[in-house]
Amino acid sequence: MSESRYDIAFYVQVLDLFVKTGECATESREPLHAYLISVMNDATVKVQVLNDDICARIFYDTMLQFIQLNLEKEKYNLQKSQSERNEMKLVLEWSIKKRKDGWQALLQQISDKYQEYGFDQRFYRGQFENEGKCADEEMWEKMVDDWEEAFQQKMQDQKKKEIDFRRDALERRLHSNLKDIPEYIRRNDIDKDEFFQSWGLMSGMWNTIDFERIRKVVRIQRDYPEIVKVANKMGRIADDEGKDTMYVSEGDVYKLEHSAKCDILGITVGNDLNALLPIELAHCADNELEDLFVYKYLTNKLQTFRYKSEIMQPARRLETKPAKRKGPMVVCLDTSGSMAGKPEKIAHSLLIKILEIADRQQRSCYLIAFSVSINPIDIRKERARLLEFFSKTACGDTDATRMLQATFRLLRSSKDYMNADVLWVSDFKIPLSTSELIDMMQELREADTHFYGLQIGIADNEWAPFFDRIYRIGYTSSRRY
């Protein structure tokens, strides 16, 4: 059984499907998936998740944290056992002489570790005691395959034991959160958006002291609506300044005035194998994604073309989709001394809102904090570091050189960073950088990387020509936060 198919993306899809529809599989041979199924089939949990979006978010984040913890532990165990897996490959390359001399010790070594996991030492001993049988390539490869299968079985057994060790604590926390948090929100008349933003920074660990401390920062958005406007621009959400969307199907622009002869109406979901999108065909042909394809087929969730001929009354209806694939969000935050006080709090509130959008859109989000030195943080994966960052006070001078270099390295490190949105948050009391770095910034803009700025304060800004747009907050000291 290939374990690579059970990566974090697989579990995210399972959670997404459940919180949206209540659908889940009935069983699985993989321990973590099987446990997740058992929790999702708990009638009390299902009712709460499907009838309350706050409970849905609590369930999603709590289970996702548990999944990530177990996957990290599994990754650690696999790394520890890498030498044994390498040994399996080396054994396949043994010479005939080495096989004759070493097969008995090898069988004993494997049997000592894996007899209880189905490795049949007696069968192979009987085979290899026959003259020349250990030279049989097919038999030798079968022995290594059985060794690998027993190894995988042991890893699965270890994984199940670790899940069982943690499950009671998880379930107590989950049921407590599903009961206590909605009650606290109703009792204190807390706005849902404020909850989602504040909760998103807590990594699934609820306590009212931290929640209220974070919510206090979130509430700054009430005084400065520009914060939400900038965050939505980074998230490419249509607002009163125009839509960043067009009418499209998966990768293709629909032009209704030219589509009269085409039977394709749009995209839907189902299990019609004759109408599959190319992406689903690719999943079907991929050994590692085959199980996901079968699961989507059985639950009628395959993406398929929708044809006019399938419906009684054809309609020219198209979904509004993002005009271009969303890349990551990169926030470059000025932490020099001139940002201390209110500008710093405004910036922190913006970061929390952007994190909430990144979670909702499942986009990567990076913080590059800079003064003279830089401090990069993957804020979706390192929320504890982000909270720690909030506790520090801005200080020092400002130099954009290292920040620009770090940003460019990130954007050019992978094709996944195409169409990135980069946001500078600063008072823009920053000297212009070298012409070489400015030219690189312009090249990235031409390649569809967007550069936005939030200027906190009213200083002259030499950087404005090099940005798609700079928003401004001209704060006054009379406002409270």
Short mmCIF file of N, CA and C in Angstrom, two decimals, residues 125-191:
data_model
loop_
_atom_site.label_atom_id
_atom_site.label_comp_id
_atom_site.label_asym_id
_atom_site.label_seq_id
_atom_site.Cartn_x
_atom_site.Cartn_y
_atom_site.Cartn_z
N ARG A 125 13.38 -20.11 4.25
CA ARG A 125 14.46 -21.00 4.64
C ARG A 125 14.37 -22.31 3.85
N GLY A 126 13.13 -22.80 3.71
CA GLY A 126 12.94 -24.02 2.93
C GLY A 126 13.32 -23.84 1.47
N GLN A 127 13.05 -22.67 0.93
CA GLN A 127 13.40 -22.40 -0.46
C GLN A 127 14.90 -22.29 -0.65
N PHE A 128 15.56 -21.50 0.21
CA PHE A 128 16.97 -21.19 -0.01
C PHE A 128 17.89 -22.33 0.38
N GLU A 129 17.39 -23.30 1.17
CA GLU A 129 18.22 -24.47 1.49
C GLU A 129 18.38 -25.38 0.30
N ASN A 130 17.48 -25.25 -0.69
CA ASN A 130 17.65 -25.99 -1.95
C ASN A 130 18.81 -25.39 -2.72
N GLU A 131 19.61 -26.23 -3.28
CA GLU A 131 20.81 -25.79 -3.99
C GLU A 131 20.47 -24.80 -5.10
N GLY A 132 21.07 -23.63 -5.03
CA GLY A 132 20.92 -22.63 -6.09
C GLY A 132 19.66 -21.80 -6.02
N LYS A 133 18.78 -22.10 -5.06
CA LYS A 133 17.50 -21.39 -5.03
C LYS A 133 17.66 -19.92 -4.66
N CYS A 134 18.68 -19.60 -3.83
CA CYS A 134 18.86 -18.19 -3.46
C CYS A 134 19.34 -17.36 -4.63
N ALA A 135 19.75 -18.03 -5.73
CA ALA A 135 20.14 -17.31 -6.94
C ALA A 135 18.94 -17.00 -7.83
N ASP A 136 17.78 -17.51 -7.46
CA ASP A 136 16.55 -17.27 -8.23
C ASP A 136 16.10 -15.82 -8.00
N GLU A 137 16.21 -15.00 -9.05
CA GLU A 137 15.92 -13.56 -8.92
C GLU A 137 14.48 -13.32 -8.46
N GLU A 138 13.56 -14.07 -9.01
CA GLU A 138 12.16 -13.88 -8.68
C GLU A 138 11.90 -14.18 -7.20
N MET A 139 12.49 -15.27 -6.70
CA MET A 139 12.30 -15.63 -5.29
C MET A 139 12.97 -14.61 -4.37
N TRP A 140 14.16 -14.15 -4.76
CA TRP A 140 14.89 -13.18 -3.95
C TRP A 140 14.10 -11.85 -3.87
N GLU A 141 13.54 -11.43 -5.00
CA GLU A 141 12.76 -10.19 -5.03
C GLU A 141 11.47 -10.35 -4.22
N LYS A 142 10.88 -11.55 -4.26
CA LYS A 142 9.66 -11.78 -3.48
C LYS A 142 9.96 -11.67 -1.98
N MET A 143 11.13 -12.19 -1.57
CA MET A 143 11.50 -12.08 -0.16
C MET A 143 11.61 -10.60 0.26
N VAL A 144 12.25 -9.78 -0.56
CA VAL A 144 12.40 -8.36 -0.24
C VAL A 144 11.03 -7.66 -0.27
N ASP A 145 10.17 -8.05 -1.20
CA ASP A 145 8.81 -7.47 -1.24
C ASP A 145 8.05 -7.79 0.04
N ASP A 146 8.17 -9.05 0.52
CA ASP A 146 7.50 -9.44 1.77
C ASP A 146 8.09 -8.69 2.96
N TRP A 147 9.38 -8.47 2.90
CA TRP A 147 10.06 -7.67 3.94
C TRP A 147 9.49 -6.24 3.96
N GLU A 148 9.37 -5.66 2.77
CA GLU A 148 8.82 -4.30 2.65
C GLU A 148 7.37 -4.25 3.14
N GLU A 149 6.59 -5.28 2.79
CA GLU A 149 5.19 -5.31 3.21
C GLU A 149 5.07 -5.43 4.73
N ALA A 150 5.93 -6.26 5.34
CA ALA A 150 5.93 -6.41 6.79
C ALA A 150 6.37 -5.11 7.46
N PHE A 151 7.35 -4.45 6.85
CA PHE A 151 7.81 -3.15 7.36
C PHE A 151 6.66 -2.14 7.35
N GLN A 152 5.93 -2.07 6.24
CA GLN A 152 4.81 -1.14 6.13
C GLN A 152 3.73 -1.48 7.16
N GLN A 153 3.49 -2.77 7.35
CA GLN A 153 2.48 -3.19 8.33
C GLN A 153 2.87 -2.76 9.74
N LYS A 154 4.16 -2.88 10.05
CA LYS A 154 4.64 -2.45 11.36
C LYS A 154 4.48 -0.94 11.52
N MET A 155 4.78 -0.19 10.46
CA MET A 155 4.63 1.27 10.52
C MET A 155 3.17 1.65 10.74
N GLN A 156 2.26 0.93 10.07
CA GLN A 156 0.84 1.20 10.25
C GLN A 156 0.38 0.86 11.67
N ASP A 157 0.90 -0.22 12.20
CA ASP A 157 0.56 -0.61 13.56
C ASP A 157 1.06 0.43 14.56
N GLN A 158 2.27 0.92 14.33
CA GLN A 158 2.84 1.96 15.19
C GLN A 158 2.02 3.24 15.08
N LYS A 159 1.59 3.56 13.87
CA LYS A 159 0.78 4.75 13.66
C LYS A 159 -0.55 4.64 14.41
N LYS A 160 -1.16 3.47 14.36
CA LYS A 160 -2.44 3.26 15.05
C LYS A 160 -2.26 3.39 16.57
N LYS A 161 -1.17 2.85 17.10
CA LYS A 161 -0.92 2.96 18.54
C LYS A 161 -0.76 4.41 18.96
N GLU A 162 -0.08 5.20 18.14
CA GLU A 162 0.12 6.60 18.48
C GLU A 162 -1.20 7.38 18.40
N ILE A 163 -2.05 7.04 17.43
CA ILE A 163 -3.37 7.67 17.35
C ILE A 163 -4.19 7.32 18.58
N ASP A 164 -4.18 6.02 18.96
CA ASP A 164 -4.93 5.59 20.14
C ASP A 164 -4.44 6.28 21.41
N PHE A 165 -3.13 6.55 21.46
CA PHE A 165 -2.54 7.20 22.63
C PHE A 165 -3.07 8.64 22.78
N ARG A 166 -3.33 9.32 21.64
CA ARG A 166 -3.73 10.72 21.68
C ARG A 166 -5.24 10.94 21.55
N ARG A 167 -5.97 9.93 21.15
CA ARG A 167 -7.36 10.14 20.76
C ARG A 167 -8.25 10.61 21.91
N ASP A 168 -8.06 10.08 23.12
CA ASP A 168 -8.93 10.46 24.23
C ASP A 168 -8.80 11.95 24.54
N ALA A 169 -7.57 12.44 24.58
CA ALA A 169 -7.35 13.87 24.85
C ALA A 169 -7.95 14.72 23.74
N LEU A 170 -7.79 14.27 22.48
CA LEU A 170 -8.36 15.02 21.36
C LEU A 170 -9.87 15.09 21.47
N GLU A 171 -10.51 13.95 21.73
CA GLU A 171 -11.96 13.93 21.75
C GLU A 171 -12.53 14.75 22.91
N ARG A 172 -11.84 14.74 24.06
CA ARG A 172 -12.28 15.60 25.16
C ARG A 172 -12.20 17.07 24.76
N ARG A 173 -11.09 17.44 24.11
CA ARG A 173 -10.92 18.84 23.69
C ARG A 173 -11.92 19.22 22.61
N LEU A 174 -12.15 18.31 21.65
CA LEU A 174 -13.08 18.60 20.57
C LEU A 174 -14.49 18.82 21.10
N HIS A 175 -14.98 17.90 21.93
CA HIS A 175 -16.34 18.02 22.45
C HIS A 175 -16.48 19.22 23.37
N SER A 176 -15.44 19.51 24.14
CA SER A 176 -15.45 20.70 24.99
C SER A 176 -15.51 21.97 24.15
N ASN A 177 -14.69 22.03 23.10
CA ASN A 177 -14.69 23.22 22.23
C ASN A 177 -16.03 23.41 21.52
N LEU A 178 -16.60 22.31 21.04
CA LEU A 178 -17.87 22.41 20.32
C LEU A 178 -19.01 22.87 21.24
N LYS A 179 -18.86 22.64 22.52
CA LYS A 179 -19.88 23.08 23.48
C LYS A 179 -19.58 24.49 24.01
N ASP A 180 -18.34 24.70 24.47
CA ASP A 180 -18.01 25.92 25.21
C ASP A 180 -17.84 27.16 24.30
N ILE A 181 -17.22 26.98 23.13
CA ILE A 181 -16.91 28.15 22.31
C ILE A 181 -18.18 28.81 21.77
N PRO A 182 -19.12 28.06 21.15
CA PRO A 182 -20.35 28.72 20.70
C PRO A 182 -21.11 29.41 21.84
N GLU A 183 -21.11 28.79 23.01
CA GLU A 183 -21.78 29.42 24.16
C GLU A 183 -21.10 30.73 24.52
N TYR A 184 -19.78 30.75 24.51
CA TYR A 184 -19.03 31.97 24.85
C TYR A 184 -19.30 33.07 23.82
N ILE A 185 -19.37 32.69 22.57
CA ILE A 185 -19.63 33.67 21.51
C ILE A 185 -21.01 34.27 21.64
N ARG A 186 -22.01 33.42 21.89
CA ARG A 186 -23.38 33.93 22.05
C ARG A 186 -23.50 34.80 23.30
N ARG A 187 -22.90 34.36 24.38
CA ARG A 187 -23.01 35.09 25.65
C ARG A 187 -22.37 36.47 25.56
N ASN A 188 -21.29 36.59 24.78
CA ASN A 188 -20.57 37.86 24.67
C ASN A 188 -20.86 38.61 23.38
N ASP A 189 -21.84 38.11 22.61
CA ASP A 189 -22.28 38.78 21.38
C ASP A 189 -21.09 39.11 20.48
N ILE A 190 -20.28 38.11 20.20
CA ILE A 190 -19.06 38.30 19.40
C ILE A 190 -19.37 38.12 17.92
N ASP A 191 -18.92 39.06 17.11
CA ASP A 191 -19.11 39.01 15.66
C ASP A 191 -18.40 37.77 15.09
#
